[in-house]
Amino acid sequence: MTRIFERTAEIGIVPVIAIEHVKDALPLADALLEGGLPLAEITFRTPAAAEVIAILTRQRPELLVGAGTLLNAESVKQAKESGAAFGLAPGFDPLVLDAATTYQLDFAPGIMTPSDLSLTVAQGLRVAKFFPAGIAGGPGALAGISAPFSHLGMRFIPTGGITQHSMGEWLRLPQVLAVGGTWIARNEDIREGNFAQITRLARAARQQVQQIREQA
């Protein structure tokens, strides 16, 4: 794994965030940091994504910022130029992977099947996003799909349908690097300026990760 993904593994949870307005970037970052969660995946699902990443990386360097929902080469280029430390995609697209290589962006493609995982391994990657984790079969499905590849040291970031109540099941799998979750910084809380709630959820998630690891 790269240093960036090692740091992601140390934190254990990736808040997945679709932020609509640039003005909310810094209050969001401060809410996460106050909650002890110095990590954010800003998804390219809104026009504000690239500018938000640029603001966060420039003004809150203590926050590890990645780019999510990278669906084409242009979004990879924008992510890198904005300062994103890593990129994630919902699926495996060779063109997106080529762009990540070209722009030297630490990248994890999305996988859901053994075939997806075979393609990922063939490209020399050792981190992948398991998506959509919930409807793809849950922790048992990931354990089964990844079993033939376990000797290669593959690690995963399951995302999609994970909640604060189910995250423990995922984090107890040794192949899970971190979990991705949308519940920590929900769109409605960002829109309504409810950053205190985001801080509370971030702190609770971070504490839960630590408790799970202490019990392991």
PDB file of C-alpha atoms in Angstrom:
ATOM      1  CA  MET A   1       0.000   0.000   0.000  1.00  0.00           C
ATOM      2  CA  THR A   2       0.990   3.586  -0.516  1.00  0.00           C
ATOM      3  CA  ARG A   3       1.587   5.933   2.386  1.00  0.00           C
ATOM      4  CA  ILE A   4      -1.753   7.650   1.716  1.00  0.00           C
ATOM      5  CA  PHE A   5      -3.713   4.427   1.982  1.00  0.00           C
ATOM      6  CA  GLU A   6      -1.715   3.437   5.051  1.00  0.00           C
ATOM      7  CA  ARG A   7      -2.877   6.669   6.649  1.00  0.00           C
ATOM      8  CA  THR A   8      -6.454   5.895   5.581  1.00  0.00           C
ATOM      9  CA  ALA A   9      -6.135   2.497   7.234  1.00  0.00           C
ATOM     10  CA  GLU A  10      -4.953   4.116  10.471  1.00  0.00           C
ATOM     11  CA  ILE A  11      -8.065   6.302  10.569  1.00  0.00           C
ATOM     12  CA  GLY A  12     -10.370   3.455   9.610  1.00  0.00           C
ATOM     13  CA  ILE A  13     -13.381   5.345   8.306  1.00  0.00           C
ATOM     14  CA  VAL A  14     -13.855   7.532   5.231  1.00  0.00           C
ATOM     15  CA  PRO A  15     -16.685  10.076   5.336  1.00  0.00           C
ATOM     16  CA  VAL A  16     -18.186  10.092   1.833  1.00  0.00           C
ATOM     17  CA  ILE A  17     -19.448  13.590   1.101  1.00  0.00           C
ATOM     18  CA  ALA A  18     -21.348  15.217  -1.762  1.00  0.00           C
ATOM     19  CA  ILE A  19     -21.043  18.932  -1.001  1.00  0.00           C
ATOM     20  CA  GLU A  20     -23.177  21.343  -3.007  1.00  0.00           C
ATOM     21  CA  HIS A  21     -21.842  24.757  -2.028  1.00  0.00           C
ATOM     22  CA  VAL A  22     -18.252  25.958  -1.761  1.00  0.00           C
ATOM     23  CA  LYS A  23     -19.126  28.133   1.241  1.00  0.00           C
ATOM     24  CA  ASP A  24     -19.681  24.997   3.294  1.00  0.00           C
ATOM     25  CA  ALA A  25     -16.206  23.567   2.675  1.00  0.00           C
ATOM     26  CA  LEU A  26     -14.364  25.019   5.658  1.00  0.00           C
ATOM     27  CA  PRO A  27     -17.173  24.605   8.218  1.00  0.00           C
ATOM     28  CA  LEU A  28     -17.406  20.978   7.118  1.00  0.00           C
ATOM     29  CA  ALA A  29     -13.662  20.456   7.485  1.00  0.00           C
ATOM     30  CA  ASP A  30     -13.654  22.051  10.926  1.00  0.00           C
ATOM     31  CA  ALA A  31     -16.562  19.875  12.041  1.00  0.00           C
ATOM     32  CA  LEU A  32     -14.741  16.699  10.984  1.00  0.00           C
ATOM     33  CA  LEU A  33     -11.485  17.781  12.582  1.00  0.00           C
ATOM     34  CA  GLU A  34     -13.200  18.748  15.839  1.00  0.00           C
ATOM     35  CA  GLY A  35     -14.700  15.265  15.856  1.00  0.00           C
ATOM     36  CA  GLY A  36     -11.236  13.725  15.538  1.00  0.00           C
ATOM     37  CA  LEU A  37     -11.778  12.496  11.994  1.00  0.00           C
ATOM     38  CA  PRO A  38      -9.115  14.074   9.727  1.00  0.00           C
ATOM     39  CA  LEU A  39     -10.291  12.482   6.479  1.00  0.00           C
ATOM     40  CA  ALA A  40     -12.865  13.225   3.780  1.00  0.00           C
ATOM     41  CA  GLU A  41     -13.811  11.828   0.386  1.00  0.00           C
ATOM     42  CA  ILE A  42     -15.352  14.620  -1.674  1.00  0.00           C
ATOM     43  CA  THR A  43     -17.359  13.018  -4.454  1.00  0.00           C
ATOM     44  CA  PHE A  44     -17.551  14.388  -7.974  1.00  0.00           C
ATOM     45  CA  ARG A  45     -21.338  14.277  -7.834  1.00  0.00           C
ATOM     46  CA  THR A  46     -21.662  18.047  -7.637  1.00  0.00           C
ATOM     47  CA  PRO A  47     -20.168  20.912  -9.671  1.00  0.00           C
ATOM     48  CA  ALA A  48     -18.529  22.255  -6.506  1.00  0.00           C
ATOM     49  CA  ALA A  49     -16.333  19.198  -5.905  1.00  0.00           C
ATOM     50  CA  ALA A  50     -13.064  20.349  -7.484  1.00  0.00           C
ATOM     51  CA  GLU A  51     -13.179  23.798  -5.891  1.00  0.00           C
ATOM     52  CA  VAL A  52     -14.069  22.334  -2.509  1.00  0.00           C
ATOM     53  CA  ILE A  53     -11.089  19.968  -2.674  1.00  0.00           C
ATOM     54  CA  ALA A  54      -8.809  22.858  -3.625  1.00  0.00           C
ATOM     55  CA  ILE A  55      -9.994  24.963  -0.680  1.00  0.00           C
ATOM     56  CA  LEU A  56      -9.661  22.123   1.802  1.00  0.00           C
ATOM     57  CA  THR A  57      -6.182  21.060   0.718  1.00  0.00           C
ATOM     58  CA  ARG A  58      -4.971  24.643   0.742  1.00  0.00           C
ATOM     59  CA  GLN A  59      -6.595  25.912   3.926  1.00  0.00           C
ATOM     60  CA  ARG A  60      -6.945  22.737   6.017  1.00  0.00           C
ATOM     61  CA  PRO A  61      -3.779  20.756   5.226  1.00  0.00           C
ATOM     62  CA  GLU A  62      -4.259  18.617   8.336  1.00  0.00           C
ATOM     63  CA  LEU A  63      -7.317  17.074   6.652  1.00  0.00           C
ATOM     64  CA  LEU A  64      -6.555  14.172   4.291  1.00  0.00           C
ATOM     65  CA  VAL A  65      -8.770  14.854   1.278  1.00  0.00           C
ATOM     66  CA  GLY A  66      -9.615  12.369  -1.444  1.00  0.00           C
ATOM     67  CA  ALA A  67     -11.814  12.528  -4.511  1.00  0.00           C
ATOM     68  CA  GLY A  68     -14.646  10.088  -5.098  1.00  0.00           C
ATOM     69  CA  THR A  69     -16.913   9.113  -7.992  1.00  0.00           C
ATOM     70  CA  LEU A  70     -14.126   9.512 -10.554  1.00  0.00           C
ATOM     71  CA  LEU A  71     -15.892   8.368 -13.705  1.00  0.00           C
ATOM     72  CA  ASN A  72     -13.618   9.689 -16.460  1.00  0.00           C
ATOM     73  CA  ALA A  73     -10.145  11.009 -17.182  1.00  0.00           C
ATOM     74  CA  GLU A  74     -11.236  14.630 -16.855  1.00  0.00           C
ATOM     75  CA  SER A  75     -12.468  14.156 -13.290  1.00  0.00           C
ATOM     76  CA  VAL A  76      -9.170  12.464 -12.410  1.00  0.00           C
ATOM     77  CA  LYS A  77      -7.295  15.447 -13.860  1.00  0.00           C
ATOM     78  CA  GLN A  78      -9.450  17.889 -11.900  1.00  0.00           C
ATOM     79  CA  ALA A  79      -8.988  15.895  -8.708  1.00  0.00           C
ATOM     80  CA  LYS A  80      -5.214  15.893  -9.024  1.00  0.00           C
ATOM     81  CA  GLU A  81      -4.992  19.549  -9.965  1.00  0.00           C
ATOM     82  CA  SER A  82      -7.219  20.440  -7.009  1.00  0.00           C
ATOM     83  CA  GLY A  83      -4.828  18.694  -4.642  1.00  0.00           C
ATOM     84  CA  ALA A  84      -6.661  15.457  -3.860  1.00  0.00           C
ATOM     85  CA  ALA A  85      -4.409  12.954  -2.076  1.00  0.00           C
ATOM     86  CA  PHE A  86      -6.215   9.917  -3.477  1.00  0.00           C
ATOM     87  CA  GLY A  87      -9.059   8.931  -5.759  1.00  0.00           C
ATOM     88  CA  LEU A  88     -11.833   6.352  -5.690  1.00  0.00           C
ATOM     89  CA  ALA A  89     -14.207   5.093  -8.365  1.00  0.00           C
ATOM     90  CA  PRO A  90     -17.407   3.040  -8.148  1.00  0.00           C
ATOM     91  CA  GLY A  91     -16.206   0.586 -10.807  1.00  0.00           C
ATOM     92  CA  PHE A  92     -13.221  -0.619 -12.804  1.00  0.00           C
ATOM     93  CA  ASP A  93     -12.603   1.510 -15.907  1.00  0.00           C
ATOM     94  CA  PRO A  94      -9.213   1.113 -17.641  1.00  0.00           C
ATOM     95  CA  LEU A  95      -9.372   4.694 -18.927  1.00  0.00           C
ATOM     96  CA  VAL A  96      -9.848   6.076 -15.423  1.00  0.00           C
ATOM     97  CA  LEU A  97      -7.033   3.898 -14.140  1.00  0.00           C
ATOM     98  CA  ASP A  98      -4.760   5.079 -16.951  1.00  0.00           C
ATOM     99  CA  ALA A  99      -5.542   8.692 -16.057  1.00  0.00           C
ATOM    100  CA  ALA A 100      -4.774   8.052 -12.376  1.00  0.00           C
ATOM    101  CA  THR A 101      -1.438   6.572 -13.412  1.00  0.00           C
ATOM    102  CA  THR A 102      -0.704   9.485 -15.731  1.00  0.00           C
ATOM    103  CA  TYR A 103      -1.484  12.074 -13.067  1.00  0.00           C
ATOM    104  CA  GLN A 104       0.189  10.027 -10.306  1.00  0.00           C
ATOM    105  CA  LEU A 105      -2.914   9.917  -8.150  1.00  0.00           C
ATOM    106  CA  ASP A 106      -3.173   7.131  -5.571  1.00  0.00           C
ATOM    107  CA  PHE A 107      -6.233   5.299  -6.807  1.00  0.00           C
ATOM    108  CA  ALA A 108      -8.634   2.523  -5.788  1.00  0.00           C
ATOM    109  CA  PRO A 109     -11.097   1.270  -8.409  1.00  0.00           C
ATOM    110  CA  GLY A 110     -14.463  -0.173  -7.478  1.00  0.00           C
ATOM    111  CA  ILE A 111     -14.997  -3.928  -7.547  1.00  0.00           C
ATOM    112  CA  MET A 112     -18.005  -6.152  -6.896  1.00  0.00           C
ATOM    113  CA  THR A 113     -17.067  -9.498  -8.496  1.00  0.00           C
ATOM    114  CA  PRO A 114     -14.052 -11.820  -8.725  1.00  0.00           C
ATOM    115  CA  SER A 115     -13.637 -10.694 -12.341  1.00  0.00           C
ATOM    116  CA  ASP A 116     -13.384  -7.055 -11.245  1.00  0.00           C
ATOM    117  CA  LEU A 117     -10.853  -8.075  -8.640  1.00  0.00           C
ATOM    118  CA  SER A 118      -8.818 -10.069 -11.170  1.00  0.00           C
ATOM    119  CA  LEU A 119      -8.566  -6.983 -13.380  1.00  0.00           C
ATOM    120  CA  THR A 120      -7.490  -4.891 -10.412  1.00  0.00           C
ATOM    121  CA  VAL A 121      -4.799  -7.340  -9.361  1.00  0.00           C
ATOM    122  CA  ALA A 122      -3.506  -7.603 -12.935  1.00  0.00           C
ATOM    123  CA  GLN A 123      -2.823  -3.856 -12.876  1.00  0.00           C
ATOM    124  CA  GLY A 124      -0.664  -4.205  -9.785  1.00  0.00           C
ATOM    125  CA  LEU A 125      -3.144  -2.501  -7.475  1.00  0.00           C
ATOM    126  CA  ARG A 126      -3.586  -3.738  -3.925  1.00  0.00           C
ATOM    127  CA  VAL A 127      -6.408  -1.482  -2.712  1.00  0.00           C
ATOM    128  CA  ALA A 128      -9.948  -1.538  -4.091  1.00  0.00           C
ATOM    129  CA  LYS A 129     -13.324  -0.122  -3.198  1.00  0.00           C
ATOM    130  CA  PHE A 130     -16.035  -2.757  -2.632  1.00  0.00           C
ATOM    131  CA  PHE A 131     -19.192  -1.135  -3.968  1.00  0.00           C
ATOM    132  CA  PRO A 132     -22.115  -1.163  -3.427  1.00  0.00           C
ATOM    133  CA  ALA A 133     -21.203  -3.047  -0.293  1.00  0.00           C
ATOM    134  CA  GLY A 134     -24.658  -3.520   1.192  1.00  0.00           C
ATOM    135  CA  ILE A 135     -26.566  -4.911  -1.773  1.00  0.00           C
ATOM    136  CA  ALA A 136     -23.482  -6.761  -3.044  1.00  0.00           C
ATOM    137  CA  GLY A 137     -23.925  -9.228  -0.184  1.00  0.00           C
ATOM    138  CA  GLY A 138     -22.395  -7.654   2.899  1.00  0.00           C
ATOM    139  CA  PRO A 139     -19.238  -8.739   4.754  1.00  0.00           C
ATOM    140  CA  GLY A 140     -19.759 -12.402   3.875  1.00  0.00           C
ATOM    141  CA  ALA A 141     -19.721 -11.617   0.175  1.00  0.00           C
ATOM    142  CA  LEU A 142     -16.492  -9.628   0.433  1.00  0.00           C
ATOM    143  CA  ALA A 143     -14.868 -12.399   2.460  1.00  0.00           C
ATOM    144  CA  GLY A 144     -15.799 -14.962  -0.192  1.00  0.00           C
ATOM    145  CA  ILE A 145     -14.894 -12.864  -3.224  1.00  0.00           C
ATOM    146  CA  SER A 146     -11.525 -11.849  -1.810  1.00  0.00           C
ATOM    147  CA  ALA A 147     -10.515 -15.265  -0.428  1.00  0.00           C
ATOM    148  CA  PRO A 148      -8.691 -16.490  -3.583  1.00  0.00           C
ATOM    149  CA  PHE A 149      -6.675 -13.259  -3.603  1.00  0.00           C
ATOM    150  CA  SER A 150      -5.797 -13.124   0.101  1.00  0.00           C
ATOM    151  CA  HIS A 151      -2.191 -14.222  -0.438  1.00  0.00           C
ATOM    152  CA  LEU A 152      -1.666 -11.077  -2.531  1.00  0.00           C
ATOM    153  CA  GLY A 153      -2.411  -8.736   0.359  1.00  0.00           C
ATOM    154  CA  MET A 154      -5.485  -7.098  -1.169  1.00  0.00           C
ATOM    155  CA  ARG A 155      -7.234  -4.545   1.043  1.00  0.00           C
ATOM    156  CA  PHE A 156     -10.671  -3.040   0.604  1.00  0.00           C
ATOM    157  CA  ILE A 157     -12.735   0.048   1.355  1.00  0.00           C
ATOM    158  CA  PRO A 158     -16.343  -1.182   1.407  1.00  0.00           C
ATOM    159  CA  THR A 159     -18.787   1.632   0.687  1.00  0.00           C
ATOM    160  CA  GLY A 160     -22.498   1.856   0.021  1.00  0.00           C
ATOM    161  CA  GLY A 161     -25.185   0.974   2.521  1.00  0.00           C
ATOM    162  CA  ILE A 162     -22.848   0.880   5.520  1.00  0.00           C
ATOM    163  CA  THR A 163     -24.165   2.489   8.693  1.00  0.00           C
ATOM    164  CA  GLN A 164     -22.825   3.272  12.138  1.00  0.00           C
ATOM    165  CA  HIS A 165     -24.557   0.092  13.305  1.00  0.00           C
ATOM    166  CA  SER A 166     -23.077  -2.208  10.656  1.00  0.00           C
ATOM    167  CA  MET A 167     -19.574  -0.762  10.330  1.00  0.00           C
ATOM    168  CA  GLY A 168     -18.232  -3.060  13.036  1.00  0.00           C
ATOM    169  CA  GLU A 169     -19.032  -6.172  10.982  1.00  0.00           C
ATOM    170  CA  TRP A 170     -16.914  -4.797   8.158  1.00  0.00           C
ATOM    171  CA  LEU A 171     -13.995  -3.557  10.232  1.00  0.00           C
ATOM    172  CA  ARG A 172     -13.609  -6.959  11.847  1.00  0.00           C
ATOM    173  CA  LEU A 173     -12.652  -8.417   8.458  1.00  0.00           C
ATOM    174  CA  PRO A 174      -8.837  -8.407   8.244  1.00  0.00           C
ATOM    175  CA  GLN A 175      -8.921  -7.470   4.557  1.00  0.00           C
ATOM    176  CA  VAL A 176     -10.906  -4.271   5.217  1.00  0.00           C
ATOM    177  CA  LEU A 177      -8.652  -1.228   5.200  1.00  0.00           C
ATOM    178  CA  ALA A 178     -11.397   1.248   6.138  1.00  0.00           C
ATOM    179  CA  VAL A 179     -15.124   1.684   5.619  1.00  0.00           C
ATOM    180  CA  GLY A 180     -16.778   4.449   3.643  1.00  0.00           C
ATOM    181  CA  GLY A 181     -19.906   6.062   5.025  1.00  0.00           C
ATOM    182  CA  THR A 182     -22.337   8.812   4.083  1.00  0.00           C
ATOM    183  CA  TRP A 183     -24.055   9.069   7.469  1.00  0.00           C
ATOM    184  CA  ILE A 184     -21.349  11.200   9.095  1.00  0.00           C
ATOM    185  CA  ALA A 185     -21.774  14.288   6.900  1.00  0.00           C
ATOM    186  CA  ARG A 186     -25.217  14.025   5.360  1.00  0.00           C
ATOM    187  CA  ASN A 187     -26.312  16.413   2.628  1.00  0.00           C
ATOM    188  CA  GLU A 188     -29.180  17.769   4.706  1.00  0.00           C
ATOM    189  CA  ASP A 189     -26.941  18.544   7.697  1.00  0.00           C
ATOM    190  CA  ILE A 190     -24.482  20.388   5.460  1.00  0.00           C
ATOM    191  CA  ARG A 191     -27.257  22.341   3.736  1.00  0.00           C
ATOM    192  CA  GLU A 192     -28.850  23.292   7.062  1.00  0.00           C
ATOM    193  CA  GLY A 193     -25.532  24.250   8.652  1.00  0.00           C
ATOM    194  CA  ASN A 194     -25.875  21.535  11.296  1.00  0.00           C
ATOM    195  CA  PHE A 195     -22.137  21.104  11.673  1.00  0.00           C
ATOM    196  CA  ALA A 196     -22.387  20.291  15.382  1.00  0.00           C
ATOM    197  CA  GLN A 197     -24.234  17.116  14.400  1.00  0.00           C
ATOM    198  CA  ILE A 198     -21.455  16.234  11.947  1.00  0.00           C
ATOM    199  CA  THR A 199     -18.915  16.688  14.736  1.00  0.00           C
ATOM    200  CA  ARG A 200     -20.912  14.392  17.022  1.00  0.00           C
ATOM    201  CA  LEU A 201     -21.219  11.696  14.368  1.00  0.00           C
ATOM    202  CA  ALA A 202     -17.539  11.965  13.431  1.00  0.00           C
ATOM    203  CA  ARG A 203     -16.459  11.627  17.057  1.00  0.00           C
ATOM    204  CA  ALA A 204     -18.770   8.644  17.603  1.00  0.00           C
ATOM    205  CA  ALA A 205     -17.480   6.894  14.477  1.00  0.00           C
ATOM    206  CA  ARG A 206     -13.854   7.462  15.411  1.00  0.00           C
ATOM    207  CA  GLN A 207     -14.452   6.131  18.924  1.00  0.00           C
ATOM    208  CA  GLN A 208     -16.231   3.094  17.525  1.00  0.00           C
ATOM    209  CA  VAL A 209     -13.282   2.303  15.260  1.00  0.00           C
ATOM    210  CA  GLN A 210     -10.931   2.485  18.230  1.00  0.00           C
ATOM    211  CA  GLN A 211     -13.156   0.229  20.339  1.00  0.00           C
ATOM    212  CA  ILE A 212     -13.386  -2.376  17.598  1.00  0.00           C
ATOM    213  CA  ARG A 213      -9.616  -2.430  17.208  1.00  0.00           C
ATOM    214  CA  GLU A 214      -9.050  -2.725  20.935  1.00  0.00           C
ATOM    215  CA  GLN A 215     -11.355  -5.744  21.026  1.00  0.00           C
ATOM    216  CA  ALA A 216      -9.669  -7.439  18.076  1.00  0.00           C
TER     217      ALA A 216
END
